[in-house]
Amino acid sequence: MLYKSGENLFDGAKSFVDQNKEITIFSAYLKLSVLKRLNNNRKIKQIIVGWELKDLCLGISDFESIYDYCMNNGIVLYRNTRIHLKALWNNNRSVLFGSANITEKGIGETNKYNFELNGIVDNMSFDDQSYLNKIILDSQYVSEELYKELRRIVDDFDVPEILYPKLPTPPPTVDYFL
């Protein structure tokens, strides 16, 4: 089954989390509100986030609240600026993966969601599992010291206001059917 943002993606992800003993999340971007809803049964045990300094300075991830939530809920938090993948892995042979970050726009929980598509593989090979484990091993544990250093950098950075031009994307006015 395919899971589509704005339709069944959140419900599919929630079901995947709830049906497994423990989950590792790989998501370049992560928002606390979605994480809390996915983890209400406390199955999420590890998270690997991108947390590039540029993204943290721009407020793209819920940096401080994610760190606090993980520390308060016994979730091991890693930072890996190379990840772009988005996956929920049961630390065994099943993975829900696709294009959706664990954010409201990514997983389709807002009116202006991104078009995303995810699916499940239930028979991962040993090599596939090793690939995910290697990413974890290559990631940096977010210790209190690392968090404080990232926090200091983010707090000291003044984000310049950039006004981008807008080009609306109107719906098609021509019917191309046949």
mmCIF file of C-alpha atoms in Angstrom:
data_model
loop_
_atom_site.group_PDB
_atom_site.id
_atom_site.type_symbol
_atom_site.label_atom_id
_atom_site.label_comp_id
_atom_site.label_asym_id
_atom_site.label_seq_id
_atom_site.Cartn_x
_atom_site.Cartn_y
_atom_site.Cartn_z
ATOM 1 C CA MET A 1 0.000 0.000 0.000
ATOM 2 C CA LEU A 2 1.156 3.518 -0.721
ATOM 3 C CA TYR A 3 0.720 6.245 1.845
ATOM 4 C CA LYS A 4 -0.007 9.730 0.506
ATOM 5 C CA SER A 5 0.285 13.061 2.278
ATOM 6 C CA GLY A 6 -3.042 14.710 2.960
ATOM 7 C CA GLU A 7 -4.785 11.326 2.714
ATOM 8 C CA ASN A 8 -3.437 8.406 4.722
ATOM 9 C CA LEU A 9 0.254 9.082 5.386
ATOM 10 C CA PHE A 10 0.021 10.070 9.044
ATOM 11 C CA ASP A 11 -2.368 7.209 9.818
ATOM 12 C CA GLY A 12 -0.071 4.754 8.033
ATOM 13 C CA ALA A 13 2.973 6.014 9.923
ATOM 14 C CA LYS A 14 1.105 5.923 13.243
ATOM 15 C CA SER A 15 -0.076 2.381 12.572
ATOM 16 C CA PHE A 16 3.469 1.291 11.662
ATOM 17 C CA VAL A 17 4.852 2.756 14.891
ATOM 18 C CA ASP A 18 2.105 1.235 17.040
ATOM 19 C CA GLN A 19 2.431 -2.244 15.499
ATOM 20 C CA ASN A 20 6.134 -2.551 16.282
ATOM 21 C CA LYS A 21 8.064 -3.032 19.512
ATOM 22 C CA GLU A 22 10.507 -0.184 18.879
ATOM 23 C CA ILE A 23 11.167 2.365 16.158
ATOM 24 C CA THR A 24 14.124 4.352 14.883
ATOM 25 C CA ILE A 25 13.292 7.535 12.965
ATOM 26 C CA PHE A 26 15.504 8.925 10.215
ATOM 27 C CA SER A 27 14.311 12.370 9.190
ATOM 28 C CA ALA A 28 16.318 15.377 8.078
ATOM 29 C CA TYR A 29 13.599 17.651 9.498
ATOM 30 C CA LEU A 30 11.446 16.948 12.507
ATOM 31 C CA LYS A 31 8.664 18.826 14.254
ATOM 32 C CA LEU A 32 7.727 18.110 17.854
ATOM 33 C CA SER A 33 3.949 18.147 17.353
ATOM 34 C CA VAL A 34 4.115 15.276 14.836
ATOM 35 C CA LEU A 35 6.706 13.358 16.865
ATOM 36 C CA LYS A 36 4.507 13.483 19.967
ATOM 37 C CA ARG A 37 1.494 12.168 18.055
ATOM 38 C CA LEU A 38 3.508 9.327 16.528
ATOM 39 C CA ASN A 39 5.035 8.419 19.882
ATOM 40 C CA ASN A 40 2.021 8.460 22.187
ATOM 41 C CA ASN A 41 2.627 4.728 22.865
ATOM 42 C CA ARG A 42 6.352 5.409 23.526
ATOM 43 C CA LYS A 43 7.688 3.075 20.820
ATOM 44 C CA ILE A 44 10.236 5.505 19.352
ATOM 45 C CA LYS A 45 13.666 4.726 20.827
ATOM 46 C CA GLN A 46 16.138 6.489 18.494
ATOM 47 C CA ILE A 47 16.033 9.493 16.201
ATOM 48 C CA ILE A 48 18.578 10.547 13.607
ATOM 49 C CA VAL A 49 18.074 14.133 12.417
ATOM 50 C CA GLY A 50 19.970 16.292 9.944
ATOM 51 C CA TRP A 51 20.301 19.432 12.069
ATOM 52 C CA GLU A 52 22.575 21.336 9.715
ATOM 53 C CA LEU A 53 23.550 24.658 11.299
ATOM 54 C CA LYS A 54 21.908 26.632 8.504
ATOM 55 C CA ASP A 55 18.599 24.842 9.105
ATOM 56 C CA LEU A 56 18.821 25.280 12.872
ATOM 57 C CA CYS A 57 19.543 28.992 12.500
ATOM 58 C CA LEU A 58 16.515 29.333 10.218
ATOM 59 C CA GLY A 59 14.266 27.465 12.681
ATOM 60 C CA ILE A 60 13.354 24.666 10.281
ATOM 61 C CA SER A 61 13.464 21.972 12.989
ATOM 62 C CA ASP A 62 12.131 22.283 16.530
ATOM 63 C CA PHE A 63 15.669 22.160 17.845
ATOM 64 C CA GLU A 64 15.329 22.887 21.554
ATOM 65 C CA SER A 65 11.981 21.188 22.094
ATOM 66 C CA ILE A 66 13.068 18.026 20.219
ATOM 67 C CA TYR A 67 16.184 17.743 22.380
ATOM 68 C CA ASP A 68 14.166 18.233 25.592
ATOM 69 C CA TYR A 69 11.487 15.761 24.466
ATOM 70 C CA CYS A 70 14.083 13.097 23.663
ATOM 71 C CA MET A 71 15.880 13.571 26.989
ATOM 72 C CA ASN A 72 12.589 13.437 28.931
ATOM 73 C CA ASN A 73 11.364 10.329 27.077
ATOM 74 C CA GLY A 74 14.515 8.221 26.948
ATOM 75 C CA ILE A 75 14.962 8.608 23.177
ATOM 76 C CA VAL A 76 18.531 8.452 21.917
ATOM 77 C CA LEU A 77 19.132 11.428 19.620
ATOM 78 C CA TYR A 78 21.745 11.557 16.869
ATOM 79 C CA ARG A 79 22.780 14.240 14.406
ATOM 80 C CA ASN A 80 23.932 13.385 10.907
ATOM 81 C CA THR A 81 24.150 16.289 8.468
ATOM 82 C CA ARG A 82 24.412 13.861 5.540
ATOM 83 C CA ILE A 83 20.964 12.319 5.904
ATOM 84 C CA HIS A 84 18.254 13.205 3.496
ATOM 85 C CA LEU A 85 16.334 9.952 3.893
ATOM 86 C CA LYS A 86 13.007 9.756 5.638
ATOM 87 C CA ALA A 87 12.255 6.422 7.268
ATOM 88 C CA LEU A 88 10.653 4.733 10.253
ATOM 89 C CA TRP A 89 12.507 1.473 10.924
ATOM 90 C CA ASN A 90 11.512 -1.260 13.356
ATOM 91 C CA ASN A 91 15.196 -2.139 13.922
ATOM 92 C CA ASN A 92 14.570 -5.447 12.240
ATOM 93 C CA ARG A 93 13.202 -6.256 8.776
ATOM 94 C CA SER A 94 10.458 -3.653 8.267
ATOM 95 C CA VAL A 95 10.746 -0.023 7.218
ATOM 96 C CA LEU A 96 8.266 2.652 6.200
ATOM 97 C CA PHE A 97 10.120 5.007 3.906
ATOM 98 C CA GLY A 98 9.597 7.609 1.242
ATOM 99 C CA SER A 99 9.828 11.326 0.747
ATOM 100 C CA ALA A 100 8.032 12.675 3.841
ATOM 101 C CA ASN A 101 9.884 14.362 6.679
ATOM 102 C CA ILE A 102 8.289 14.079 10.125
ATOM 103 C CA THR A 103 6.704 17.522 9.905
ATOM 104 C CA GLU A 104 3.152 18.786 9.451
ATOM 105 C CA LYS A 105 3.797 19.714 5.807
ATOM 106 C CA GLY A 106 5.729 16.519 5.128
ATOM 107 C CA ILE A 107 3.303 14.050 6.598
ATOM 108 C CA GLY A 108 0.263 15.975 5.340
ATOM 109 C CA GLU A 109 -1.210 17.362 8.529
ATOM 110 C CA THR A 110 -1.827 20.908 7.258
ATOM 111 C CA ASN A 111 -3.938 22.361 4.474
ATOM 112 C CA LYS A 112 -0.770 23.332 2.575
ATOM 113 C CA TYR A 113 1.025 19.984 2.730
ATOM 114 C CA ASN A 114 3.750 18.796 0.402
ATOM 115 C CA PHE A 115 2.955 16.025 -2.053
ATOM 116 C CA GLU A 116 4.731 13.046 -0.462
ATOM 117 C CA LEU A 117 4.613 9.300 -0.986
ATOM 118 C CA ASN A 118 5.753 6.533 1.368
ATOM 119 C CA GLY A 119 5.553 2.741 1.383
ATOM 120 C CA ILE A 120 6.507 -0.243 3.543
ATOM 121 C CA VAL A 121 9.024 -3.002 2.942
ATOM 122 C CA ASP A 122 8.640 -5.968 5.308
ATOM 123 C CA ASN A 123 11.516 -8.140 4.135
ATOM 124 C CA MET A 124 14.656 -6.029 4.378
ATOM 125 C CA SER A 125 17.860 -7.859 3.609
ATOM 126 C CA PHE A 126 20.746 -8.014 6.044
ATOM 127 C CA ASP A 127 22.613 -5.573 3.771
ATOM 128 C CA ASP A 128 19.714 -3.102 3.946
ATOM 129 C CA GLN A 129 19.640 -3.331 7.738
ATOM 130 C CA SER A 130 23.421 -2.865 7.812
ATOM 131 C CA TYR A 131 23.055 0.291 5.702
ATOM 132 C CA LEU A 132 20.741 1.861 8.298
ATOM 133 C CA ASN A 133 22.954 0.710 11.156
ATOM 134 C CA LYS A 134 25.988 2.241 9.419
ATOM 135 C CA ILE A 135 24.182 5.584 9.235
ATOM 136 C CA ILE A 136 23.550 5.386 12.978
ATOM 137 C CA LEU A 137 27.193 4.482 13.643
ATOM 138 C CA ASP A 138 28.350 7.379 11.452
ATOM 139 C CA SER A 139 26.091 9.801 13.333
ATOM 140 C CA GLN A 140 27.014 12.072 16.216
ATOM 141 C CA TYR A 141 25.306 11.453 19.552
ATOM 142 C CA VAL A 142 23.619 14.644 20.718
ATOM 143 C CA SER A 143 25.143 14.971 24.164
ATOM 144 C CA GLU A 144 24.354 17.846 26.477
ATOM 145 C CA GLU A 145 27.671 19.424 25.478
ATOM 146 C CA LEU A 146 26.899 19.198 21.754
ATOM 147 C CA TYR A 147 23.391 20.533 22.322
ATOM 148 C CA LYS A 148 24.747 23.517 24.281
ATOM 149 C CA GLU A 149 27.283 24.275 21.535
ATOM 150 C CA LEU A 150 24.590 24.120 18.827
ATOM 151 C CA ARG A 151 22.294 26.244 20.996
ATOM 152 C CA ARG A 152 25.041 28.861 21.475
ATOM 153 C CA ILE A 153 25.683 29.057 17.722
ATOM 154 C CA VAL A 154 21.975 29.368 16.938
ATOM 155 C CA ASP A 155 21.406 31.976 19.661
ATOM 156 C CA ASP A 156 24.362 34.075 18.470
ATOM 157 C CA PHE A 157 23.248 34.067 14.843
ATOM 158 C CA ASP A 158 21.113 36.958 13.580
ATOM 159 C CA VAL A 159 18.937 35.763 10.724
ATOM 160 C CA PRO A 160 18.802 38.418 8.015
ATOM 161 C CA GLU A 161 15.366 39.162 6.621
ATOM 162 C CA ILE A 162 15.223 38.144 2.992
ATOM 163 C CA LEU A 163 12.245 39.171 0.889
ATOM 164 C CA TYR A 164 11.792 36.669 -1.907
ATOM 165 C CA PRO A 165 9.686 37.431 -4.973
ATOM 166 C CA LYS A 166 6.467 35.454 -5.290
ATOM 167 C CA LEU A 167 5.270 33.663 -8.367
ATOM 168 C CA PRO A 168 1.884 32.046 -7.742
ATOM 169 C CA THR A 169 1.107 28.668 -9.197
ATOM 170 C CA PRO A 170 -2.538 28.945 -10.305
ATOM 171 C CA PRO A 171 -4.559 25.847 -11.119
ATOM 172 C CA PRO A 172 -4.705 24.956 -14.830
ATOM 173 C CA THR A 173 -7.385 26.760 -16.811
ATOM 174 C CA VAL A 174 -7.249 24.481 -19.851
ATOM 175 C CA ASP A 175 -8.732 21.003 -19.813
ATOM 176 C CA TYR A 176 -6.139 18.704 -21.386
ATOM 177 C CA PHE A 177 -8.349 15.635 -21.199
ATOM 178 C CA LEU A 178 -8.156 13.828 -24.564
#
